[in-house]
mmCIF file of C-alpha atoms in Angstrom:
data_model
loop_
_atom_site.group_PDB
_atom_site.id
_atom_site.type_symbol
_atom_site.label_atom_id
_atom_site.label_comp_id
_atom_site.label_asym_id
_atom_site.label_seq_id
_atom_site.Cartn_x
_atom_site.Cartn_y
_atom_site.Cartn_z
ATOM 1 C CA MET W 1 -35.287 58.594 -29.952
ATOM 2 C CA ALA W 2 -33.837 56.435 -27.160
ATOM 3 C CA GLU W 3 -31.734 58.258 -24.622
ATOM 4 C CA LEU W 4 -28.052 57.470 -24.873
ATOM 5 C CA GLN W 5 -26.457 56.141 -21.675
ATOM 6 C CA GLU W 6 -22.825 56.473 -20.741
ATOM 7 C CA VAL W 7 -21.212 53.093 -20.265
ATOM 8 C CA GLN W 8 -17.876 52.791 -18.477
ATOM 9 C CA ILE W 9 -15.621 50.009 -19.737
ATOM 10 C CA THR W 10 -12.971 48.713 -17.343
ATOM 11 C CA GLU W 11 -10.003 46.625 -18.428
ATOM 12 C CA GLU W 12 -10.129 43.062 -17.175
ATOM 13 C CA LYS W 13 -6.389 43.282 -16.507
ATOM 14 C CA PRO W 14 -5.616 46.988 -16.061
ATOM 15 C CA LEU W 15 -2.157 48.140 -16.955
ATOM 16 C CA LEU W 16 0.184 49.255 -14.248
ATOM 17 C CA PRO W 17 1.004 52.983 -14.099
ATOM 18 C CA GLY W 18 3.355 53.852 -16.933
ATOM 19 C CA GLN W 19 2.943 50.406 -18.534
ATOM 20 C CA THR W 20 2.227 50.111 -22.238
ATOM 21 C CA PRO W 21 0.433 47.165 -23.867
ATOM 22 C CA GLU W 22 3.780 46.058 -25.290
ATOM 23 C CA THR W 23 5.500 45.953 -21.888
ATOM 24 C CA ALA W 24 2.467 44.186 -20.408
ATOM 25 C CA LYS W 25 2.817 41.424 -23.011
ATOM 26 C CA GLU W 26 6.538 41.159 -22.251
ATOM 27 C CA ALA W 27 5.800 40.835 -18.528
ATOM 28 C CA GLU W 28 3.208 38.128 -19.177
ATOM 29 C CA LEU W 29 5.651 36.254 -21.404
ATOM 30 C CA ALA W 30 8.347 36.498 -18.724
ATOM 31 C CA ALA W 31 5.916 35.101 -16.146
ATOM 32 C CA ARG W 32 5.092 32.175 -18.431
ATOM 33 C CA ILE W 33 8.770 31.473 -18.990
ATOM 34 C CA LEU W 34 9.364 31.543 -15.227
ATOM 35 C CA LEU W 35 6.497 29.084 -14.690
ATOM 36 C CA ASP W 36 7.884 26.855 -17.443
ATOM 37 C CA GLN W 37 11.265 26.847 -15.701
ATOM 38 C CA GLY W 38 9.736 25.570 -12.493
ATOM 39 C CA GLN W 39 10.278 26.644 -8.922
ATOM 40 C CA THR W 40 13.430 25.308 -7.255
ATOM 41 C CA HIS W 41 13.507 24.588 -3.532
ATOM 42 C CA SER W 42 15.945 23.101 -1.037
ATOM 43 C CA VAL W 43 15.051 21.365 2.194
ATOM 44 C CA GLU W 44 17.193 20.146 5.069
ATOM 45 C CA THR W 45 16.974 16.467 5.965
ATOM 46 C CA PRO W 46 18.752 14.288 8.557
ATOM 47 C CA TYR W 47 21.244 13.397 5.802
ATOM 48 C CA GLY W 48 21.902 16.863 4.393
ATOM 49 C CA SER W 49 20.215 19.275 2.026
ATOM 50 C CA VAL W 50 18.364 18.161 -1.093
ATOM 51 C CA THR W 51 17.250 20.306 -4.031
ATOM 52 C CA PHE W 52 14.133 19.767 -6.141
ATOM 53 C CA THR W 53 12.182 21.653 -8.794
ATOM 54 C CA VAL W 54 8.391 21.824 -8.958
ATOM 55 C CA TYR W 55 6.443 22.363 -12.183
ATOM 56 C CA GLY W 56 2.735 23.119 -12.303
ATOM 57 C CA THR W 57 0.244 23.294 -9.480
ATOM 58 C CA PRO W 58 -1.212 20.434 -7.411
ATOM 59 C CA LYS W 59 -4.364 18.904 -8.839
ATOM 60 C CA PRO W 60 -7.186 17.823 -6.478
ATOM 61 C CA LYS W 61 -7.157 14.093 -5.711
ATOM 62 C CA ARG W 62 -4.186 13.494 -7.997
ATOM 63 C CA PRO W 63 -0.678 12.409 -7.017
ATOM 64 C CA ALA W 64 2.456 14.271 -7.997
ATOM 65 C CA ILE W 65 4.749 12.850 -10.668
ATOM 66 C CA PHE W 66 8.027 12.476 -8.766
ATOM 67 C CA THR W 67 11.267 11.822 -10.675
ATOM 68 C CA TYR W 68 14.725 10.704 -9.588
ATOM 69 C CA HIS W 69 17.683 10.614 -11.976
ATOM 70 C CA ASP W 70 20.580 8.214 -12.519
ATOM 71 C CA VAL W 71 24.280 8.568 -11.743
ATOM 72 C CA GLY W 72 26.171 11.051 -13.924
ATOM 73 C CA LEU W 73 23.019 13.034 -14.683
ATOM 74 C CA ASN W 74 20.767 15.582 -13.030
ATOM 75 C CA TYR W 75 17.028 15.980 -13.471
ATOM 76 C CA LYS W 76 17.438 18.103 -16.593
ATOM 77 C CA SER W 77 19.909 15.905 -18.465
ATOM 78 C CA CYS W 78 17.968 12.780 -17.454
ATOM 79 C CA PHE W 79 14.352 13.823 -18.002
ATOM 80 C CA GLN W 80 14.023 16.983 -20.103
ATOM 81 C CA PRO W 81 13.809 15.211 -23.494
ATOM 82 C CA LEU W 82 10.945 13.111 -22.132
ATOM 83 C CA PHE W 83 8.929 15.813 -20.375
ATOM 84 C CA ARG W 84 9.404 18.325 -23.179
ATOM 85 C CA PHE W 85 8.173 15.861 -25.790
ATOM 86 C CA GLY W 86 5.016 17.086 -27.522
ATOM 87 C CA ASP W 87 2.689 14.222 -26.588
ATOM 88 C CA MET W 88 3.835 14.405 -22.953
ATOM 89 C CA GLN W 89 2.166 17.813 -22.552
ATOM 90 C CA GLU W 90 -1.215 16.140 -22.178
ATOM 91 C CA ILE W 91 0.135 14.313 -19.134
ATOM 92 C CA ILE W 92 1.936 17.180 -17.441
ATOM 93 C CA GLN W 93 -1.150 19.378 -17.733
ATOM 94 C CA ASN W 94 -2.909 16.908 -15.451
ATOM 95 C CA PHE W 95 -0.248 16.432 -12.784
ATOM 96 C CA VAL W 96 2.129 18.540 -10.735
ATOM 97 C CA ARG W 97 5.746 17.393 -11.163
ATOM 98 C CA VAL W 98 8.599 17.211 -8.680
ATOM 99 C CA HIS W 99 12.085 16.630 -10.097
ATOM 100 C CA VAL W 100 14.674 15.748 -7.460
ATOM 101 C CA ASP W 101 18.397 16.318 -7.848
ATOM 102 C CA ALA W 102 20.502 13.990 -5.726
ATOM 103 C CA PRO W 103 22.709 15.988 -3.300
ATOM 104 C CA GLY W 104 25.519 17.730 -5.131
ATOM 105 C CA MET W 105 24.078 16.958 -8.582
ATOM 106 C CA GLU W 106 22.072 20.151 -9.097
ATOM 107 C CA GLU W 107 23.395 22.776 -11.531
ATOM 108 C CA GLY W 108 25.992 24.991 -9.877
ATOM 109 C CA ALA W 109 26.423 22.659 -6.902
ATOM 110 C CA PRO W 110 29.654 23.238 -4.980
ATOM 111 C CA VAL W 111 32.089 20.345 -4.655
ATOM 112 C CA PHE W 112 31.768 18.552 -1.341
ATOM 113 C CA PRO W 113 34.779 18.894 0.960
ATOM 114 C CA LEU W 114 37.357 16.106 1.138
ATOM 115 C CA GLY W 115 36.167 13.349 3.433
ATOM 116 C CA TYR W 116 32.463 14.219 3.084
ATOM 117 C CA GLN W 117 30.271 11.205 3.835
ATOM 118 C CA TYR W 118 27.812 10.987 0.962
ATOM 119 C CA PRO W 119 24.401 9.462 1.813
ATOM 120 C CA SER W 120 23.746 5.846 0.931
ATOM 121 C CA LEU W 121 20.931 5.072 -1.503
ATOM 122 C CA ASP W 122 18.787 4.037 1.473
ATOM 123 C CA GLN W 123 19.436 7.420 3.094
ATOM 124 C CA LEU W 124 18.622 9.228 -0.156
ATOM 125 C CA ALA W 125 15.279 7.403 -0.096
ATOM 126 C CA ASP W 126 14.783 8.557 3.492
ATOM 127 C CA MET W 127 15.073 12.184 2.308
ATOM 128 C CA ILE W 128 11.893 11.893 0.230
ATOM 129 C CA PRO W 129 9.430 12.229 3.161
ATOM 130 C CA CYS W 130 11.039 15.591 3.995
ATOM 131 C CA ILE W 131 10.351 16.787 0.425
ATOM 132 C CA LEU W 132 6.725 15.639 0.477
ATOM 133 C CA GLN W 133 6.161 17.155 3.908
ATOM 134 C CA TYR W 134 7.622 20.467 2.729
ATOM 135 C CA LEU W 135 5.284 20.479 -0.284
ATOM 136 C CA ASN W 136 2.342 19.028 1.649
ATOM 137 C CA PHE W 137 1.934 16.278 -0.965
ATOM 138 C CA SER W 138 0.384 13.014 0.197
ATOM 139 C CA THR W 139 0.976 10.606 -2.732
ATOM 140 C CA ILE W 140 3.244 10.272 -5.754
ATOM 141 C CA ILE W 141 3.754 8.380 -8.989
ATOM 142 C CA GLY W 142 7.491 7.788 -9.125
ATOM 143 C CA VAL W 143 9.579 7.814 -12.306
ATOM 144 C CA GLY W 144 13.173 6.735 -11.740
ATOM 145 C CA VAL W 145 16.158 5.751 -13.852
ATOM 146 C CA GLY W 146 18.986 3.492 -12.665
ATOM 147 C CA ALA W 147 20.052 4.627 -9.208
ATOM 148 C CA GLY W 148 16.914 6.783 -9.084
ATOM 149 C CA ALA W 149 14.738 3.737 -9.777
ATOM 150 C CA TYR W 150 16.393 1.935 -6.856
ATOM 151 C CA ILE W 151 15.868 4.934 -4.546
ATOM 152 C CA LEU W 152 12.166 5.209 -5.414
ATOM 153 C CA SER W 153 11.733 1.455 -4.936
ATOM 154 C CA ARG W 154 13.341 1.607 -1.508
ATOM 155 C CA TYR W 155 11.066 4.509 -0.600
ATOM 156 C CA ALA W 156 8.009 2.582 -1.828
ATOM 157 C CA LEU W 157 8.956 -0.412 0.326
ATOM 158 C CA ASN W 158 9.197 1.838 3.388
ATOM 159 C CA HIS W 159 6.153 4.022 2.618
ATOM 160 C CA PRO W 160 3.772 1.954 0.450
ATOM 161 C CA ASP W 161 0.706 4.050 1.321
ATOM 162 C CA THR W 162 2.201 7.149 -0.322
ATOM 163 C CA VAL W 163 3.129 5.586 -3.679
ATOM 164 C CA GLU W 164 0.348 5.070 -6.224
ATOM 165 C CA GLY W 165 2.576 3.793 -9.030
ATOM 166 C CA LEU W 166 6.172 3.425 -10.190
ATOM 167 C CA VAL W 167 7.876 3.645 -13.582
ATOM 168 C CA LEU W 168 11.297 2.052 -13.106
ATOM 169 C CA ILE W 169 13.802 2.361 -15.954
ATOM 170 C CA ASN W 170 16.983 0.256 -15.836
ATOM 171 C CA ILE W 171 16.477 -0.867 -12.245
ATOM 172 C CA ASP W 172 18.973 -3.268 -10.708
ATOM 173 C CA PRO W 173 17.500 -4.345 -7.355
ATOM 174 C CA ASN W 174 20.463 -6.545 -6.460
ATOM 175 C CA ALA W 175 23.519 -5.705 -4.417
ATOM 176 C CA LYS W 176 26.837 -6.284 -6.133
ATOM 177 C CA GLY W 177 28.184 -9.805 -5.658
ATOM 178 C CA TRP W 178 31.847 -10.736 -5.252
ATOM 179 C CA MET W 179 32.280 -11.275 -8.979
ATOM 180 C CA ASP W 180 30.709 -7.875 -9.679
ATOM 181 C CA TRP W 181 33.033 -6.254 -7.160
ATOM 182 C CA ALA W 182 36.085 -7.901 -8.703
ATOM 183 C CA ALA W 183 35.058 -6.777 -12.194
ATOM 184 C CA HIS W 184 34.342 -3.256 -10.908
ATOM 185 C CA LYS W 185 37.746 -2.992 -9.211
ATOM 186 C CA LEU W 186 39.531 -4.335 -12.290
ATOM 187 C CA THR W 187 37.704 -1.864 -14.531
ATOM 188 C CA GLY W 188 38.639 0.936 -12.139
ATOM 189 C CA LEU W 189 42.311 0.203 -12.711
ATOM 190 C CA THR W 190 42.059 0.767 -16.455
ATOM 191 C CA SER W 191 39.106 3.134 -16.868
ATOM 192 C CA SER W 192 38.310 6.608 -15.618
ATOM 193 C CA ILE W 193 35.234 7.436 -13.558
ATOM 194 C CA PRO W 194 33.510 9.107 -16.561
ATOM 195 C CA ASP W 195 34.145 6.029 -18.715
ATOM 196 C CA MET W 196 32.717 3.681 -16.078
ATOM 197 C CA ILE W 197 29.624 5.848 -15.657
ATOM 198 C CA LEU W 198 29.131 6.028 -19.430
ATOM 199 C CA GLY W 199 29.335 2.224 -19.510
ATOM 200 C CA HIS W 200 26.613 2.173 -16.852
ATOM 201 C CA LEU W 201 24.357 4.534 -18.811
ATOM 202 C CA PHE W 202 24.814 3.292 -22.384
ATOM 203 C CA SER W 203 25.412 0.032 -24.207
ATOM 204 C CA GLN W 204 28.777 -0.797 -25.734
ATOM 205 C CA GLU W 205 27.210 -0.588 -29.200
ATOM 206 C CA GLU W 206 26.110 2.974 -28.483
ATOM 207 C CA LEU W 207 29.479 3.980 -27.107
ATOM 208 C CA SER W 208 31.262 2.477 -30.107
ATOM 209 C CA GLY W 209 28.883 4.216 -32.509
ATOM 210 C CA ASN W 210 29.686 7.560 -30.863
ATOM 211 C CA SER W 211 26.477 9.250 -32.018
ATOM 212 C CA GLU W 212 25.695 12.893 -31.305
ATOM 213 C CA LEU W 213 23.839 11.809 -28.186
ATOM 214 C CA ILE W 214 26.849 9.883 -26.887
ATOM 215 C CA GLN W 215 29.186 12.771 -27.666
ATOM 216 C CA LYS W 216 26.872 15.145 -25.821
ATOM 217 C CA TYR W 217 26.646 13.050 -22.669
ATOM 218 C CA ARG W 218 30.318 12.111 -22.738
ATOM 219 C CA GLY W 219 31.087 15.829 -22.741
ATOM 220 C CA ILE W 220 28.598 16.511 -19.933
ATOM 221 C CA ILE W 221 30.157 13.892 -17.658
ATOM 222 C CA GLN W 222 33.828 14.351 -18.551
ATOM 223 C CA HIS W 223 33.691 18.127 -18.101
ATOM 224 C CA ALA W 224 31.292 18.220 -15.158
ATOM 225 C CA PRO W 225 32.503 20.795 -12.590
ATOM 226 C CA ASN W 226 31.073 18.564 -9.839
ATOM 227 C CA LEU W 227 32.737 15.331 -11.021
ATOM 228 C CA GLU W 228 33.922 14.623 -7.457
ATOM 229 C CA ASN W 229 30.297 14.723 -6.297
ATOM 230 C CA ILE W 230 29.250 12.443 -9.152
ATOM 231 C CA GLU W 231 31.882 9.927 -8.053
ATOM 232 C CA LEU W 232 30.400 9.928 -4.528
ATOM 233 C CA TYR W 233 26.915 9.190 -5.911
ATOM 234 C CA TRP W 234 28.470 6.478 -8.096
ATOM 235 C CA ASN W 235 30.137 4.883 -5.063
ATOM 236 C CA SER W 236 26.846 4.907 -3.135
ATOM 237 C CA TYR W 237 25.146 3.170 -6.052
ATOM 238 C CA ASN W 238 27.818 0.471 -6.172
ATOM 239 C CA ASN W 239 27.447 -0.057 -2.396
ATOM 240 C CA ARG W 240 23.659 -0.482 -2.541
ATOM 241 C CA ARG W 241 21.939 -3.185 -0.527
ATOM 242 C CA ASP W 242 19.781 -5.883 -2.072
ATOM 243 C CA LEU W 243 16.116 -4.858 -2.219
ATOM 244 C CA ASN W 244 15.229 -8.524 -1.567
ATOM 245 C CA PHE W 245 12.123 -8.535 -3.741
ATOM 246 C CA GLU W 246 10.224 -11.777 -3.356
ATOM 247 C CA ARG W 247 7.197 -12.732 -5.427
ATOM 248 C CA GLY W 248 4.394 -13.657 -3.056
ATOM 249 C CA GLY W 249 6.460 -12.579 -0.056
ATOM 250 C CA GLU W 250 6.292 -9.620 2.303
ATOM 251 C CA THR W 251 9.064 -7.655 0.568
ATOM 252 C CA THR W 252 7.481 -6.534 -2.661
ATOM 253 C CA LEU W 253 6.089 -3.429 -4.309
ATOM 254 C CA LYS W 254 2.390 -3.075 -3.516
ATOM 255 C CA CYS W 255 1.566 -0.504 -6.221
ATOM 256 C CA PRO W 256 1.285 -0.855 -10.026
ATOM 257 C CA VAL W 257 4.768 -0.961 -11.579
ATOM 258 C CA MET W 258 5.996 -0.473 -15.130
ATOM 259 C CA LEU W 259 9.502 -1.816 -15.687
ATOM 260 C CA VAL W 260 11.306 -0.345 -18.692
ATOM 261 C CA VAL W 261 14.575 -1.335 -20.342
ATOM 262 C CA GLY W 262 16.113 -0.948 -23.771
ATOM 263 C CA ASP W 263 16.879 -3.923 -25.978
ATOM 264 C CA GLN W 264 20.509 -4.973 -25.281
ATOM 265 C CA ALA W 265 20.851 -2.239 -22.630
ATOM 266 C CA PRO W 266 23.493 -2.740 -19.891
ATOM 267 C CA HIS W 267 20.783 -3.543 -17.313
ATOM 268 C CA GLU W 268 18.543 -5.745 -19.439
ATOM 269 C CA ASP W 269 19.200 -8.927 -17.452
ATOM 270 C CA ALA W 270 18.731 -7.159 -14.115
ATOM 271 C CA VAL W 271 15.342 -5.750 -15.160
ATOM 272 C CA VAL W 272 14.192 -9.141 -16.463
ATOM 273 C CA GLU W 273 15.165 -10.698 -13.123
ATOM 274 C CA CYS W 274 13.386 -7.904 -11.227
ATOM 275 C CA ASN W 275 10.232 -8.574 -13.244
ATOM 276 C CA SER W 276 10.343 -12.242 -12.222
ATOM 277 C CA LYS W 277 10.328 -11.252 -8.541
ATOM 278 C CA LEU W 278 7.379 -8.820 -8.576
ATOM 279 C CA ASP W 279 3.642 -9.433 -8.464
ATOM 280 C CA PRO W 280 2.621 -10.313 -12.057
ATOM 281 C CA THR W 281 -0.853 -8.828 -11.587
ATOM 282 C CA GLN W 282 0.663 -5.448 -10.688
ATOM 283 C CA THR W 283 3.677 -5.353 -12.985
ATOM 284 C CA SER W 284 4.078 -4.602 -16.686
ATOM 285 C CA PHE W 285 7.376 -5.037 -18.508
ATOM 286 C CA LEU W 286 8.279 -2.758 -21.399
ATOM 287 C CA LYS W 287 11.296 -3.799 -23.447
ATOM 288 C CA MET W 288 11.995 -1.121 -26.020
ATOM 289 C CA ALA W 289 13.812 -1.810 -29.264
ATOM 290 C CA ASP W 290 16.236 0.668 -30.797
ATOM 291 C CA SER W 291 16.378 2.655 -27.560
ATOM 292 C CA GLY W 292 19.780 1.745 -26.127
ATOM 293 C CA GLY W 293 20.599 2.336 -22.493
ATOM 294 C CA GLN W 294 18.451 5.443 -21.935
ATOM 295 C CA PRO W 295 14.947 5.022 -23.444
ATOM 296 C CA GLN W 296 13.743 8.333 -22.007
ATOM 297 C CA LEU W 297 16.392 10.093 -24.107
ATOM 298 C CA THR W 298 16.267 8.070 -27.322
ATOM 299 C CA GLN W 299 12.582 7.081 -27.538
ATOM 300 C CA PRO W 300 10.577 9.716 -25.625
ATOM 301 C CA GLY W 301 7.574 9.254 -27.920
ATOM 302 C CA LYS W 302 7.197 5.521 -27.300
ATOM 303 C CA LEU W 303 7.818 5.931 -23.584
ATOM 304 C CA THR W 304 5.231 8.724 -23.388
ATOM 305 C CA GLU W 305 2.602 6.487 -24.989
ATOM 306 C CA ALA W 306 3.445 3.677 -22.582
ATOM 307 C CA PHE W 307 3.231 6.100 -19.649
ATOM 308 C CA LYS W 308 -0.228 7.255 -20.770
ATOM 309 C CA TYR W 309 -1.320 3.633 -21.022
ATOM 310 C CA PHE W 310 0.060 2.993 -17.535
ATOM 311 C CA LEU W 311 -1.813 5.992 -16.096
ATOM 312 C CA GLN W 312 -5.031 4.845 -17.752
ATOM 313 C CA GLY W 313 -4.620 1.457 -16.097
ATOM 314 C CA MET W 314 -4.433 3.302 -12.763
ATOM 315 C CA GLY W 315 -7.694 5.113 -13.494
ATOM 316 C CA TYR W 316 -6.279 8.462 -14.619
ATOM 317 C CA MET W 317 -6.662 10.199 -17.981
ATOM 318 C CA ALA W 318 -9.459 7.883 -19.100
ATOM 319 C CA SER W 319 -10.317 10.200 -22.018
ATOM 320 C CA SER W 320 -6.723 10.450 -23.228
ATOM 321 C CA CYS W 321 -6.281 9.799 -26.931
ATOM 322 C CA MET W 322 -4.120 6.736 -27.434
ATOM 323 C CA THR W 323 -2.382 6.387 -30.759
ATOM 324 C CA ARG W 324 0.668 4.298 -31.526
ATOM 325 C CA LEU W 325 0.494 1.856 -28.619
ATOM 326 C CA SER W 326 -3.255 1.284 -28.711
ATOM 327 C CA ARG W 327 -3.223 0.560 -32.431
ATOM 328 C CA SER W 328 -0.142 -1.631 -32.298
ATOM 329 C CA ARG W 329 -1.470 -3.498 -29.264
ATOM 330 C CA THR W 330 -4.497 -4.575 -31.282
ATOM 331 C CA ALA W 331 -2.391 -5.541 -34.292
ATOM 332 C CA SER W 332 0.065 -7.377 -32.063
ATOM 333 C CA LEU W 333 -2.592 -9.433 -30.325
ATOM 334 C CA THR W 334 -4.112 -10.365 -33.680
ATOM 335 C CA SER W 335 -0.784 -11.438 -35.143
ATOM 336 C CA ALA W 336 0.221 -13.258 -31.951
ATOM 337 C CA ALA W 337 -2.828 -15.483 -32.301
ATOM 338 C CA SER W 338 -1.914 -16.543 -35.820
ATOM 339 C CA ILE W 339 1.862 -16.314 -36.013
ATOM 340 C CA ASP W 340 4.207 -18.262 -33.770
ATOM 341 C CA GLY W 341 7.330 -17.673 -35.825
ATOM 342 C CA SER W 342 10.208 -15.349 -35.205
ATOM 343 C CA ARG W 343 9.544 -11.616 -35.029
ATOM 344 C CA SER W 344 11.826 -8.852 -36.193
ATOM 345 C CA ARG W 345 13.540 -7.470 -33.091
ATOM 346 C CA SER W 346 13.888 -4.056 -34.643
ATOM 347 C CA ARG W 347 10.109 -3.686 -34.728
ATOM 348 C CA THR W 348 9.510 -4.768 -31.133
ATOM 349 C CA LEU W 349 8.581 -1.929 -28.808
ATOM 350 C CA SER W 350 7.875 -3.929 -25.697
ATOM 351 C CA GLN W 351 7.701 -7.483 -24.582
ATOM 352 C CA SER W 352 6.395 -8.660 -21.243
ATOM 353 C CA SER W 353 8.000 -11.606 -19.551
ATOM 354 C CA GLU W 354 6.169 -14.846 -19.234
ATOM 355 C CA SER W 355 4.138 -13.543 -16.296
ATOM 356 C CA GLY W 356 4.163 -9.775 -16.800
ATOM 357 C CA THR W 357 1.004 -7.818 -17.594
ATOM 358 C CA LEU W 358 -0.073 -4.427 -18.706
ATOM 359 C CA PRO W 359 -2.329 -2.774 -16.121
ATOM 360 C CA SER W 360 -5.551 -2.952 -18.120
ATOM 361 C CA GLY W 361 -5.071 -6.490 -19.398
ATOM 362 C CA PRO W 362 -6.127 -9.702 -17.715
ATOM 363 C CA PRO W 363 -3.752 -11.066 -15.036
ATOM 364 C CA GLY W 364 -0.913 -13.156 -16.390
ATOM 365 C CA HIS W 365 -1.561 -12.199 -20.016
ATOM 366 C CA THR W 366 1.582 -12.105 -22.153
ATOM 367 C CA MET W 367 1.605 -9.204 -24.545
ATOM 368 C CA GLU W 368 4.003 -7.982 -27.205
ATOM 369 C CA VAL W 369 3.446 -4.499 -28.567
ATOM 370 C CA SER W 370 4.945 -3.725 -31.966
ATOM 371 C CA CYS W 371 5.222 -0.577 -33.970
#
């Protein structure tokens, strides 16, 4: 009969003294929740302190996804619906994320003292190198909305070697002209700051419809404890300089760019004009139907698919499973070859301009993706 041997079994994760399996599970759950909430940091810059939240861990030879929000919002109210969307999890598992809050926009931010000189949008862009140096990150893929899209574009112009790609939602690269200033001043006489910001974020149709989304964001802005800070950010946006994009010139974005705007959104014309000024071989234009002024809030699924497609064009996530966009792209190209009639606008997800391209398509190819 074989001799029995005593075998000692050691726990892979031994319990702490006095810890039960139940409390160990609770501690592990708490740690996961903490990781899911991200790690918030602040760093001093020549133009004041800036706060940002980091999710995930850096991946070797991969850039960080770096977001910047619009006026009236912070990173949570601007981007959470997008980055919490189910299909987006495949992306965020592959990249570390950095969500920046413009100064004074973070939750619990104190109101700046009277007379405080808020940074210009150019100065906000100049804060970004301090963030990347603090984190020891070398390159980013920027995702910006409105004022945030302008800030990331300005940064990319100044530091092209550190930006691998840009997703720019509702960008207006132009400074306000005299007519714009006159209209802005006239509106300021009859409208409150929250109303003007809501008109910047959403279309008039959305505001008139007063959906649950509009009610939610109207409440967020009207009752914001840092409304004075929001007004300072708003003023900086309205005092922005022209980015002076020039197709074929020196002042242009050197990285792949995806421009995004909602059908009939407040900034539709500005984004179309921006697309006409950028390199057509590097720029794709996504015009999203039924998405209003904030596509990342109203159509996170469609925007996630477009983002995956954009990343694939840059050489990342080659094995990612494409669904809605890849199927509809094929159907769209087939129908485009045989049908030259009018298309239902409500079924259009994106439409490139006459010289825009998607990253993986041939240069100059016009594409309409339907769903």
